[in-house]
Structure formats: C-alpha cells, structure tokens
PDB file of C-alpha atoms and ligand atoms in Angstrom:
ATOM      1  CA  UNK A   1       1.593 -18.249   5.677  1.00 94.00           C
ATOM      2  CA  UNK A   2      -1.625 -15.881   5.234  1.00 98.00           C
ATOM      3  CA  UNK A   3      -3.361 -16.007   8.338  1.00 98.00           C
ATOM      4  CA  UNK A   4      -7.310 -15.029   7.617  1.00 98.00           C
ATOM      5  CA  UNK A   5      -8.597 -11.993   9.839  1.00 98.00           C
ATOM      6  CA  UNK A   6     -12.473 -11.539   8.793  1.00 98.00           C
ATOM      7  CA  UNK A   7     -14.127  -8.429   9.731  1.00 98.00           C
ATOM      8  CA  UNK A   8     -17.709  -7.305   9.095  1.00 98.00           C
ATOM      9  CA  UNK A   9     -16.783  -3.868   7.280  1.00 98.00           C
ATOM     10  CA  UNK A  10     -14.570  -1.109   6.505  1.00 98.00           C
ATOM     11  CA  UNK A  11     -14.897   0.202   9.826  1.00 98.00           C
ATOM     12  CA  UNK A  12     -14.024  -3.023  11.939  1.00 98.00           C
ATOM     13  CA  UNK A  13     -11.035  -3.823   9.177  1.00 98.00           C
ATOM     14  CA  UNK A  14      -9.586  -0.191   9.613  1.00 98.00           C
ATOM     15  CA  UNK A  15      -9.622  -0.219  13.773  1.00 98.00           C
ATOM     16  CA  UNK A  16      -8.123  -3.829  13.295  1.00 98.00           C
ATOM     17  CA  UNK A  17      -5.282  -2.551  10.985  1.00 98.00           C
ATOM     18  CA  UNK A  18      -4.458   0.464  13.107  1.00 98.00           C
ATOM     19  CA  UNK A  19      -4.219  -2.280  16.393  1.00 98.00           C
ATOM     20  CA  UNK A  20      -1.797  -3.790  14.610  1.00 98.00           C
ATOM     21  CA  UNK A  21       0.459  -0.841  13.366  1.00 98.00           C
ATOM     22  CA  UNK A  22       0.289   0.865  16.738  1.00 98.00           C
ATOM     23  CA  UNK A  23       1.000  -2.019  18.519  1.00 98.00           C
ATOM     24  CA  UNK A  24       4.573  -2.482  15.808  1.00 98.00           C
ATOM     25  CA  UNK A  25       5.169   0.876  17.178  1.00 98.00           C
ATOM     26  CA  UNK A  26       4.804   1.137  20.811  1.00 98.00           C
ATOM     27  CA  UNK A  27       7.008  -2.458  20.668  1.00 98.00           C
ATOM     28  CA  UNK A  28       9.397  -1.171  18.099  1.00 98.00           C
ATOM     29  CA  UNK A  29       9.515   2.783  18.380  1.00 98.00           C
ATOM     30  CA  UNK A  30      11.984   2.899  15.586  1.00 98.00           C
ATOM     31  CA  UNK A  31      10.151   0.713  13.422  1.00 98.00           C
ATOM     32  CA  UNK A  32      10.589   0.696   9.626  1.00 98.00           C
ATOM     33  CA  UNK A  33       6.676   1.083   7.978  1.00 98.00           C
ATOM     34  CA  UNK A  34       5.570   0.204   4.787  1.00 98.00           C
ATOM     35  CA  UNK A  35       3.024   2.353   3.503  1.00 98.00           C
ATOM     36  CA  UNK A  36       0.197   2.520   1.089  1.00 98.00           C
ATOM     37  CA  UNK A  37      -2.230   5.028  -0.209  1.00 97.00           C
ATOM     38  CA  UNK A  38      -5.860   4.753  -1.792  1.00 94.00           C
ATOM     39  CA  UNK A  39      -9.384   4.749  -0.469  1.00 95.00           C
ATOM     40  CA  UNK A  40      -8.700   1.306   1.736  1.00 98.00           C
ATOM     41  CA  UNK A  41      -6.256   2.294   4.197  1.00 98.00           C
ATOM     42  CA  UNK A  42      -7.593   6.292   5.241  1.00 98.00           C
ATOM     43  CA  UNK A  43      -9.937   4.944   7.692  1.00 98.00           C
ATOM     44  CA  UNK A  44      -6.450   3.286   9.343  1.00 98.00           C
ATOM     45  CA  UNK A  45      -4.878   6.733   8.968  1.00 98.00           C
ATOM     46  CA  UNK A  46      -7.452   8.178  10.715  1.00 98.00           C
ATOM     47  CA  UNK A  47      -7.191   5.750  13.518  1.00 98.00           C
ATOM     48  CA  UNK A  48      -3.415   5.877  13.982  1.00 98.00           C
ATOM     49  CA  UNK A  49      -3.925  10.065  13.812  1.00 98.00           C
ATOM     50  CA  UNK A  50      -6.422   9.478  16.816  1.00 98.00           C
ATOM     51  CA  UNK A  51      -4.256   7.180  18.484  1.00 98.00           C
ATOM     52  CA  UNK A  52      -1.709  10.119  18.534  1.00 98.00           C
ATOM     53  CA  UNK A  53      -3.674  12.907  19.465  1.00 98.00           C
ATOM     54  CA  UNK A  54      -5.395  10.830  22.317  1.00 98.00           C
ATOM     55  CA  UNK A  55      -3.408   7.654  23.920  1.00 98.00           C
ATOM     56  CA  UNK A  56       0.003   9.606  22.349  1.00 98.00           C
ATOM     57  CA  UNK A  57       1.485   7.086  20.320  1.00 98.00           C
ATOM     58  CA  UNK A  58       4.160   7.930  19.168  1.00 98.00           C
ATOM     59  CA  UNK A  59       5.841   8.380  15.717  1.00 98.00           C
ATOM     60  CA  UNK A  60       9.177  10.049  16.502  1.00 98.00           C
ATOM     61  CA  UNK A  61      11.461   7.654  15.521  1.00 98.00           C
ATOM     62  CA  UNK A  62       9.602   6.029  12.714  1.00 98.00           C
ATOM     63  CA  UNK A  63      10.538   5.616   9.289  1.00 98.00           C
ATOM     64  CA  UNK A  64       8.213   5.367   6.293  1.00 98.00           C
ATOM     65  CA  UNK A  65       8.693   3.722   2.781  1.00 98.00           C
ATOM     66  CA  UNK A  66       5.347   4.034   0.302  1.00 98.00           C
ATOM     67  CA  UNK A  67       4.881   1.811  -1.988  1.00 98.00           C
ATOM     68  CA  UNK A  68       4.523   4.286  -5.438  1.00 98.00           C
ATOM     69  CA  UNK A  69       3.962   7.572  -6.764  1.00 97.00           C
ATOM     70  CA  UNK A  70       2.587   9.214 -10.076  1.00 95.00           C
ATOM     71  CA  UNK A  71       4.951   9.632 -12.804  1.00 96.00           C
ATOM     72  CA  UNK A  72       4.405  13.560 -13.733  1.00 93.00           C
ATOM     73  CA  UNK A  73       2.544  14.644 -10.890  1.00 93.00           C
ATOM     74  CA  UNK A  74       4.210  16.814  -8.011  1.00 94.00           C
ATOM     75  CA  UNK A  75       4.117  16.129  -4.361  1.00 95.00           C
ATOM     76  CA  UNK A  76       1.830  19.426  -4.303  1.00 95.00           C
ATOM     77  CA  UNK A  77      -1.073  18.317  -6.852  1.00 93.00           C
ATOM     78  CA  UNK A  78      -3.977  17.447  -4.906  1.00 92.00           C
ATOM     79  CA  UNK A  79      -3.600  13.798  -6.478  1.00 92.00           C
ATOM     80  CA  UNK A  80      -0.060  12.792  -6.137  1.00 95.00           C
ATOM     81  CA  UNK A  81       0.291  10.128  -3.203  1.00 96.00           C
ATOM     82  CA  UNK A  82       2.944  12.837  -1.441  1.00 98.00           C
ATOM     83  CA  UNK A  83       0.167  14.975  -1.385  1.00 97.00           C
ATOM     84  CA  UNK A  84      -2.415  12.591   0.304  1.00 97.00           C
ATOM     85  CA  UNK A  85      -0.031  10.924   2.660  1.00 98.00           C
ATOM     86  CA  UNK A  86       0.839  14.574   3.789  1.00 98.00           C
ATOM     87  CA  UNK A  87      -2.535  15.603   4.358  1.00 98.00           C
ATOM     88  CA  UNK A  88      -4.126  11.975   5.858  1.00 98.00           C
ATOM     89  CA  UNK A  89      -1.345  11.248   7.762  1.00 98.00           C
ATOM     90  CA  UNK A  90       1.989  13.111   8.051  1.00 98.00           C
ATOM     91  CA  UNK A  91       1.179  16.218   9.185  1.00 98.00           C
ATOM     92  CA  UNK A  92      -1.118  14.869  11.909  1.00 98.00           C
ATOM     93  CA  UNK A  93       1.678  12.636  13.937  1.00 98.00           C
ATOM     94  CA  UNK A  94       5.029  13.231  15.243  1.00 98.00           C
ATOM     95  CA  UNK A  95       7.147  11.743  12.311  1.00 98.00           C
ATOM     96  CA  UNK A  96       9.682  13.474  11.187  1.00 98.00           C
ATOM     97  CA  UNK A  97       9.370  14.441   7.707  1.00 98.00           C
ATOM     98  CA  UNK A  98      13.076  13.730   6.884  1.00 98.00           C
ATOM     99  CA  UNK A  99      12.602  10.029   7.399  1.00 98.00           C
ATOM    100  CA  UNK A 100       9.297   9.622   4.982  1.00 98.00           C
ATOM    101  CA  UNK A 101      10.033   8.301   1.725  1.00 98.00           C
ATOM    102  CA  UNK A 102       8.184   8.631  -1.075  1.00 98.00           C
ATOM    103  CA  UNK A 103       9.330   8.212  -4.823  1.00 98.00           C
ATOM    104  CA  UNK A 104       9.552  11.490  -6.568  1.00 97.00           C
ATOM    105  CA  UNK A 105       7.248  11.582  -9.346  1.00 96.00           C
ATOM    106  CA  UNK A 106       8.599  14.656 -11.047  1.00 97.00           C
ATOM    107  CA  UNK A 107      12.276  13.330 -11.217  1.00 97.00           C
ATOM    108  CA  UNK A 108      13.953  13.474 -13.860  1.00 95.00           C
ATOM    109  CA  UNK A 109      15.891  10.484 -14.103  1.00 97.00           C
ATOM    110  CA  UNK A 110      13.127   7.423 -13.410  1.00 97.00           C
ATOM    111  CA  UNK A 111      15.783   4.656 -13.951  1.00 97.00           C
ATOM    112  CA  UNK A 112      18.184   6.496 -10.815  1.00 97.00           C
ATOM    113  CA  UNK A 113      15.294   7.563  -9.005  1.00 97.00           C
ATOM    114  CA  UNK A 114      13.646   3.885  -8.971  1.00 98.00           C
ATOM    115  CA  UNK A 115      17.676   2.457  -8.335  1.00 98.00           C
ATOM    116  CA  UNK A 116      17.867   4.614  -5.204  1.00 98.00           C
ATOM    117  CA  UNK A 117      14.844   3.402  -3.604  1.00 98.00           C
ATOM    118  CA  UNK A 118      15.909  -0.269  -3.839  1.00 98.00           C
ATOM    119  CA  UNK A 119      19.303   0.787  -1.949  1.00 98.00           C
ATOM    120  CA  UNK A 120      17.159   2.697   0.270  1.00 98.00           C
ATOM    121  CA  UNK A 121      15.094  -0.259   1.389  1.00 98.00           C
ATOM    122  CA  UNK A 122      18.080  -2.498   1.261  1.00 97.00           C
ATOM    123  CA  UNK A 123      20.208  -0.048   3.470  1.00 97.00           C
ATOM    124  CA  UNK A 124      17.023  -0.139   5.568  1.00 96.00           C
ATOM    125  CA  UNK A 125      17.106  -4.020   5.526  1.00 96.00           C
ATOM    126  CA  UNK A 126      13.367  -4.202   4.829  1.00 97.00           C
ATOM    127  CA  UNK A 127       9.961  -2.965   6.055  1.00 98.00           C
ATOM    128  CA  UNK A 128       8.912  -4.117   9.182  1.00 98.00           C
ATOM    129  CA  UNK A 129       5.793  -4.146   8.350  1.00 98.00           C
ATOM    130  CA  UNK A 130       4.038  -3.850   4.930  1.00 98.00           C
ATOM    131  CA  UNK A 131       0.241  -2.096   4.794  1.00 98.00           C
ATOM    132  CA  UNK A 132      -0.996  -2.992   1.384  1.00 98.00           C
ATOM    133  CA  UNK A 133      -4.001  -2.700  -0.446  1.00 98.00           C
ATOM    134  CA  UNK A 134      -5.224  -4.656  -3.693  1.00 98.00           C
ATOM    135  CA  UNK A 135      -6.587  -3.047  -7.127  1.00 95.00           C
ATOM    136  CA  UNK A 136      -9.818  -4.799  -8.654  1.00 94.00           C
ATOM    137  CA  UNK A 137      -7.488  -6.475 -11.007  1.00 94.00           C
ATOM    138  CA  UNK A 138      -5.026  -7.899  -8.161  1.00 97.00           C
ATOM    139  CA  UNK A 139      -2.400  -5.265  -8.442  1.00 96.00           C
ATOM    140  CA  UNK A 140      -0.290  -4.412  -5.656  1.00 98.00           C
ATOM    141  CA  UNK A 141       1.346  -1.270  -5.388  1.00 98.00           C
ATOM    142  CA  UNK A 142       1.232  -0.757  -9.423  1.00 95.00           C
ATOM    143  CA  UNK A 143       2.542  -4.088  -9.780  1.00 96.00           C
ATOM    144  CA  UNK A 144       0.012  -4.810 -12.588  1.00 94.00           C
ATOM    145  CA  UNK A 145      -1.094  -7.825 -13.854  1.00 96.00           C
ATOM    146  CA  UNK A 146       1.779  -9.466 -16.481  1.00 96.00           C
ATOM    147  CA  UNK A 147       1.673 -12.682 -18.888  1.00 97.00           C
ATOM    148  CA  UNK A 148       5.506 -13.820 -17.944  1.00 97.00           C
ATOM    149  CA  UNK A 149       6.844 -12.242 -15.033  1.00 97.00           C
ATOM    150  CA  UNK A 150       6.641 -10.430 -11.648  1.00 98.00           C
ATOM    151  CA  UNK A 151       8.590  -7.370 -11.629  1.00 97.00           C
ATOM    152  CA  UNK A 152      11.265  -7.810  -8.917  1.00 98.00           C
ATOM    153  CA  UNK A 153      13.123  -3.860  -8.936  1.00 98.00           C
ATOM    154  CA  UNK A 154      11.306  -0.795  -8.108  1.00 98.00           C
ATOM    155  CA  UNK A 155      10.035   0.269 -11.623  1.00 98.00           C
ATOM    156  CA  UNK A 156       8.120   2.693 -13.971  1.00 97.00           C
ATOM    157  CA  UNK A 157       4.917   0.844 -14.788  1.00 96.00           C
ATOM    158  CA  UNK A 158       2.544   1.441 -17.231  1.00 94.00           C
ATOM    159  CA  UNK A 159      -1.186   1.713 -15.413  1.00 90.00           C
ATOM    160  CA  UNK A 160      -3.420  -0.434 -16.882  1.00 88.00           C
ATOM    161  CA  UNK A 161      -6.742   0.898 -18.641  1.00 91.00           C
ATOM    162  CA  UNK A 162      -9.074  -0.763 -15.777  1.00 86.00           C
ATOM    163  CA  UNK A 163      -6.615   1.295 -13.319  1.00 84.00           C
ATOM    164  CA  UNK A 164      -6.816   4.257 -14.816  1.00 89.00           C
ATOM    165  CA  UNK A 165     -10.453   4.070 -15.234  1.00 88.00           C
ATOM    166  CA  UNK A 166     -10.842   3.238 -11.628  1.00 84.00           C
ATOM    167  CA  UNK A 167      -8.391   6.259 -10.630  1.00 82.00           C
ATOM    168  CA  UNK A 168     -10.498   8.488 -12.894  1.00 85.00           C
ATOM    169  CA  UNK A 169     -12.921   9.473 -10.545  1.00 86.00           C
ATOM    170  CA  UNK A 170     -10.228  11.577  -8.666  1.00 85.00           C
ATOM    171  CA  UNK A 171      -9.333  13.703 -11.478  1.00 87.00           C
ATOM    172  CA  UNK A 172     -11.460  16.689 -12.648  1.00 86.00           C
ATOM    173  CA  UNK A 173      -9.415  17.102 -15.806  1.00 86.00           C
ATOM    174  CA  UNK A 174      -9.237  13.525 -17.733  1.00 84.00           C
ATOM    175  CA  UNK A 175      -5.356  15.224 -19.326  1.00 85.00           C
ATOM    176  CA  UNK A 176      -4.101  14.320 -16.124  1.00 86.00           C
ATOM    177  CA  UNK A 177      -5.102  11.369 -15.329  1.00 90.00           C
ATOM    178  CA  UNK A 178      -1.148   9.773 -14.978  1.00 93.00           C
ATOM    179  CA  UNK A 179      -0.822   6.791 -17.219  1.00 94.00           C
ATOM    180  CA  UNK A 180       2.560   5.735 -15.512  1.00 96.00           C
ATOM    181  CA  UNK A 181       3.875   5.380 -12.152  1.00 96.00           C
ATOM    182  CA  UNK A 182       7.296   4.651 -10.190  1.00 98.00           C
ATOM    183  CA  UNK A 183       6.165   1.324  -8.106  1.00 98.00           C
ATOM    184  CA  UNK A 184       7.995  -0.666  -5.730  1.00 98.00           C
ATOM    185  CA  UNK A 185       8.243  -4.415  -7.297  1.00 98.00           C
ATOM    186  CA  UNK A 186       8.052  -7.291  -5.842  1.00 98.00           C
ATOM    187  CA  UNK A 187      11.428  -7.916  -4.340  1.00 98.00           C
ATOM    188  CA  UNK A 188      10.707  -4.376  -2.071  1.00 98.00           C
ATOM    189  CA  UNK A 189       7.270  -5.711  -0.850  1.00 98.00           C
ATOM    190  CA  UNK A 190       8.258  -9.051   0.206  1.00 98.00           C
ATOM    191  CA  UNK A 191      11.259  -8.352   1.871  1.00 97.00           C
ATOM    192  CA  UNK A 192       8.792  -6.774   4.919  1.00 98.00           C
ATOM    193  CA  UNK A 193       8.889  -9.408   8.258  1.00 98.00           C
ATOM    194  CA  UNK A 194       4.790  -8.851   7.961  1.00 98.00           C
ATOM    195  CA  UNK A 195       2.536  -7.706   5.574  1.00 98.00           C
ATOM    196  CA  UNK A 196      -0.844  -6.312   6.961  1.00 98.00           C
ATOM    197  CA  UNK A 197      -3.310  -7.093   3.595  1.00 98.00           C
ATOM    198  CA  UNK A 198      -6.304  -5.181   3.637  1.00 98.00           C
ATOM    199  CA  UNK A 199      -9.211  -5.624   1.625  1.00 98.00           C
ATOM    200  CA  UNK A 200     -12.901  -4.493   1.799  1.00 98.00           C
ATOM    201  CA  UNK A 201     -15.919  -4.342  -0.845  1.00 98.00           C
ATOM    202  CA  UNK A 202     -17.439  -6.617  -3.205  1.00 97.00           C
ATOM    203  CA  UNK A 203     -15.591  -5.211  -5.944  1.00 97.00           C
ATOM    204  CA  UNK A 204     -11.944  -7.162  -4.398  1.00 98.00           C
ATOM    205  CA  UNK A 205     -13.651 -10.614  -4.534  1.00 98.00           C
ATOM    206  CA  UNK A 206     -11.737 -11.746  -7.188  1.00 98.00           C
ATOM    207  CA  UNK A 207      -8.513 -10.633  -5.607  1.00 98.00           C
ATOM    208  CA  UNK A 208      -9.440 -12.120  -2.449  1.00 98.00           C
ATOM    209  CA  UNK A 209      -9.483 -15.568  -4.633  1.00 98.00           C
ATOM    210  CA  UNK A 210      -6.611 -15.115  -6.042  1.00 98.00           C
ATOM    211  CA  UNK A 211      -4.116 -14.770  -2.932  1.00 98.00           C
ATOM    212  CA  UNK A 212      -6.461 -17.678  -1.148  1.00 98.00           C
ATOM    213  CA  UNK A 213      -7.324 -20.292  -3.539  1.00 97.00           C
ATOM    214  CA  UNK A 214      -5.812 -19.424  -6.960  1.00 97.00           C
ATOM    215  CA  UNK A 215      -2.097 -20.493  -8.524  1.00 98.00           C
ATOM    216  CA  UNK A 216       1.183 -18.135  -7.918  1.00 98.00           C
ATOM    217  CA  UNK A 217       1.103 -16.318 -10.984  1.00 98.00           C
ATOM    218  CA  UNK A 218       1.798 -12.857 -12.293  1.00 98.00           C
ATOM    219  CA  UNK A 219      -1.545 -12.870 -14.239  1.00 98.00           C
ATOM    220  CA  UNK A 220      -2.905 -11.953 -10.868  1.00 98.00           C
ATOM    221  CA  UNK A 221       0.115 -10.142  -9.091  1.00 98.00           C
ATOM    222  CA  UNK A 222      -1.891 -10.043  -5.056  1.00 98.00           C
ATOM    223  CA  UNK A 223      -0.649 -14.268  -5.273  1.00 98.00           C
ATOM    224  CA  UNK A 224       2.546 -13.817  -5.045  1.00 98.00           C
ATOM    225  CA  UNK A 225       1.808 -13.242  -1.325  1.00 98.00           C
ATOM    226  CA  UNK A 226       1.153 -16.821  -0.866  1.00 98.00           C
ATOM    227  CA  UNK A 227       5.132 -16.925  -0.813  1.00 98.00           C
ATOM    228  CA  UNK A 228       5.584 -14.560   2.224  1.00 98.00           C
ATOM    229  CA  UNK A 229       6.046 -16.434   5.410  1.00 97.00           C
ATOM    230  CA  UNK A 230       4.365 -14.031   7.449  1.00 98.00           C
ATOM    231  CA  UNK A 231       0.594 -12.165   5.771  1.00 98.00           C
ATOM    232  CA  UNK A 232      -2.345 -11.101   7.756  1.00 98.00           C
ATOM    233  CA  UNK A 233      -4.987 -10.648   5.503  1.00 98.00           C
ATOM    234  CA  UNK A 234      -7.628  -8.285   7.657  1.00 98.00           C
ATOM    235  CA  UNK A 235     -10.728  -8.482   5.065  1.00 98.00           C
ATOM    236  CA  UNK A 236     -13.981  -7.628   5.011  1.00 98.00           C
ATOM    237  CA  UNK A 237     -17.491 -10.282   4.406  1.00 97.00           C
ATOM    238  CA  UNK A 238     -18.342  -8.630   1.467  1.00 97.00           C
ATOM    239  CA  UNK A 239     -14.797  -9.197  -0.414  1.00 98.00           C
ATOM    240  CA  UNK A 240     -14.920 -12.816   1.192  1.00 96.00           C
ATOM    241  CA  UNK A 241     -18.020 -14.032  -0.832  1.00 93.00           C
ATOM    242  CA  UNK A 242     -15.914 -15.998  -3.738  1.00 95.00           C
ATOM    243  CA  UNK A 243     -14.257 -17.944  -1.246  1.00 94.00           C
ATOM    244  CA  UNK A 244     -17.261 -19.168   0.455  1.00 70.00           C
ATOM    245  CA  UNK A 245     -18.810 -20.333  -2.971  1.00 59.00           C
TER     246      UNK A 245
HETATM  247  C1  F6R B   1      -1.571   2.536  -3.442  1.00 94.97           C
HETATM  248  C2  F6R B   1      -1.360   1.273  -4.125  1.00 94.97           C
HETATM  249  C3  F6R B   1      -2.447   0.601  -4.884  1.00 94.97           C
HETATM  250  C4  F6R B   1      -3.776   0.540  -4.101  1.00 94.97           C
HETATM  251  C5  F6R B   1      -4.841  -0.173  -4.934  1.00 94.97           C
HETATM  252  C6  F6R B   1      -6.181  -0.161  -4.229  1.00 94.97           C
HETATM  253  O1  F6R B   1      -0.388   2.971  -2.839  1.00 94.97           O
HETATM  254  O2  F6R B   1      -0.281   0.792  -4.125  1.00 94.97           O
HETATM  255  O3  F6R B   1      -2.041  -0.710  -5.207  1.00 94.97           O
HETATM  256  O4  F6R B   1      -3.568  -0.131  -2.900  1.00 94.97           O
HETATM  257  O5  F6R B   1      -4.966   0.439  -6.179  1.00 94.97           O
HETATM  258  O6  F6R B   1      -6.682   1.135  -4.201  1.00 94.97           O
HETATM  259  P1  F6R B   1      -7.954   1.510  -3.320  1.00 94.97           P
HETATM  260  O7  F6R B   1      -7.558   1.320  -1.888  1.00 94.97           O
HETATM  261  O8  F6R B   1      -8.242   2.953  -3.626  1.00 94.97           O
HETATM  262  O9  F6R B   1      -9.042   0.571  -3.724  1.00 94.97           O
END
C-alpha cells in the first residue's frame, strides 16, 4: 500500500522525512535503517543531525545499511557515497561507526563483496525502515531501468548514460565519472517493514507516475514499490503535476 504524503517543497518533505526516522528511533533505539545518498535526502540529514545536537536523539544503538556505492572509487574520494554519508551524517550523531554498512567500492572481489551484503541484511532480517530516493529515469538505488527483469541480489550494475550524465555535475574530472556501481537489488529493498519514498522537483514527474498510476514493470524499476505492503511516499507539488493531469 503507498500511502500519498504531499508536501509543498524540499523543505516541508525533508522535516517530514526526518519526523518519521526520528520517531523509528526514539520507538525502536536499536532500529535497523536503510539508507540512501544523493541531493534528495541531505536536507533529512541535516534535520536528524539537528535533532541530535538539540532534542538528543539518539543513534547509539542504530544500525545502518546504504543502498550502493561506486565501483572504483574509495570511501575517501570526495564522491564515493562512504565519503558523503561520513561527512552529512555519520560523523555528526552518536552511531557507532562499526555498525554502518556501506558496500566497498574498491573491493576486489564484487561477486563476494555483493554476496556478503545479502547475508548481512538477511542476518539482519531486513531494514526497518527504507529511505529511498528515485533517479529521473525511475531507478532506485542503481536498480536501473531493464527490458526483462528486476534484479533481485545485491549486484554490480552498469549506470546508465542518463545517470551518468546526471551524476556528472559532481565530478571535476569527466575520467572519473564511475560507470558501475555495487547496488542493493530488489529483494534487499523490499524486505524493509516501511519504505519512506522521497521525491521532490519537476524533473521526478515521470517517476512519480510510474509508482502511482503506471504497470509493475522493470522498464521503470520505482513500480515495483506498488508490491510493498507498507510505502509512504512524502513528495513534493512540483513532482506531483503528472498525476494531476
Ligand atoms: C543513492 C541512490 C540513487 C538516488 C537517485 C536520486 O543512494 O540510490 O538511487 O536516490 O539517483 O538521486 P538524487 O537524490 O541526487 O536526485
């Protein structure tokens, strides 16, 4: 069931979000947290960081499971997800670093590396709850679009051309702009209790379609949500327009 949660920008959808996380925590100090990276969630991070330093929630006994990483790129490089969920988020709560996971981009054996992290969630019995965002072209996580199939295992996945265009705006040197990426599939992302969906800007519209009015089909990978008993999509006017047509 996707229950609708319409906000009137980033701003609003961000606060919203961070309600929702912080309230999973102060109910369920040990929870198990999904996480994402990208432009759409840091205005959450932010939130959640301020919510520490001010009302002290708390993130002691938290674990964390992102959703991907860069193939090639180490947890240091400015652009690695490591990287930014160290600097937006980690290293401004009280989590211990032990118990954040994050594939490791530089490994050298993808096919183990992607093996462990399904154990790892399974061992964890799922996320409690899933913060996701959507690429242009409906991707979630790097779960890219596909003719025949969702991906079910945590995978190496080839990054489309629109992704890697839109991700090209971080990079300074176009050489290393990463073409692949280790990505939680499908099996990983659906196994949370709740998935927190959030979407904002103009440029999502089509996504926002697809997970509320189009078919369950891995042409447009955001619809396999439809099957998850439990979504909150928390998105903003602007992305909504397509749905009001
Ligand atoms: C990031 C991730 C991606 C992003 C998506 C949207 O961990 O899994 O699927 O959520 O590419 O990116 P932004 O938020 O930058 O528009």
């Amino acid at each position: 069931m996707i229950e609708v949660i319409r906000v009137k920008d980033y701003e609003a959808m961000s606060l919203y979000a961070a309600r929702l996380v912080a309230a999973q925590v102060r109910l369920v100090p040990d929870s198990i947290l999904g996480l994402a990276t990208g432009s759409t969630p840091l205005g959450m991070y932010r939130e959640l960081v301020r919510q520490h330093r001010e009302e002290g929630l708390d993130f002691s006994q938290v674990t964390t499971i992102n959703l991907d990483e860069y193939c090639g790129l180490p947890g240091t490089h400015e652009q690695s997800y490591r990287y930014y969920m160290d600097s937006n988020f980690f290293s401004k709560i009280n989590i211990d670093p032990e118990l954040t996971f994050i594939p490791d981009g530089m490994t050298s054996d993808i096919d183990a590396c992607c093996e462990m992290y399904d154990a790892l969630i399974d061992f964890l019995g799922g996320t409690d709850m899933q913060i996701l965002g959507v690429g242009e072209n409906g991707h979630i996580a790097f779960n890219e679009p596909h003719d025949y199939y969702f991906t079910g295992q945590t995978h190496k996945a080839e990054l489309t051309a629109n992704t890697i265009e839109v991700n090209s705006r971080f990079f300074s040197d176009p050489a290393e702009i990463p073409h692949f990426a280790i990505s939680m599939g499908m099996r990983g992302i659906m196994s949370a209790k709740c998935i927190l969906m959030l979407v904002s800007g103009a440029q999502k519209a089509d996504a926002v379609y697809g997970l509320l009015r189009g078919e369950v089909t891995p042409r447009c990978p955001i619809s396999i949500l439809q099957l998850h008993q439990n979504v909150k999509l928390i998105v903003t006017d602007d992305a909504f327009v397509k749905i009001e047509d």
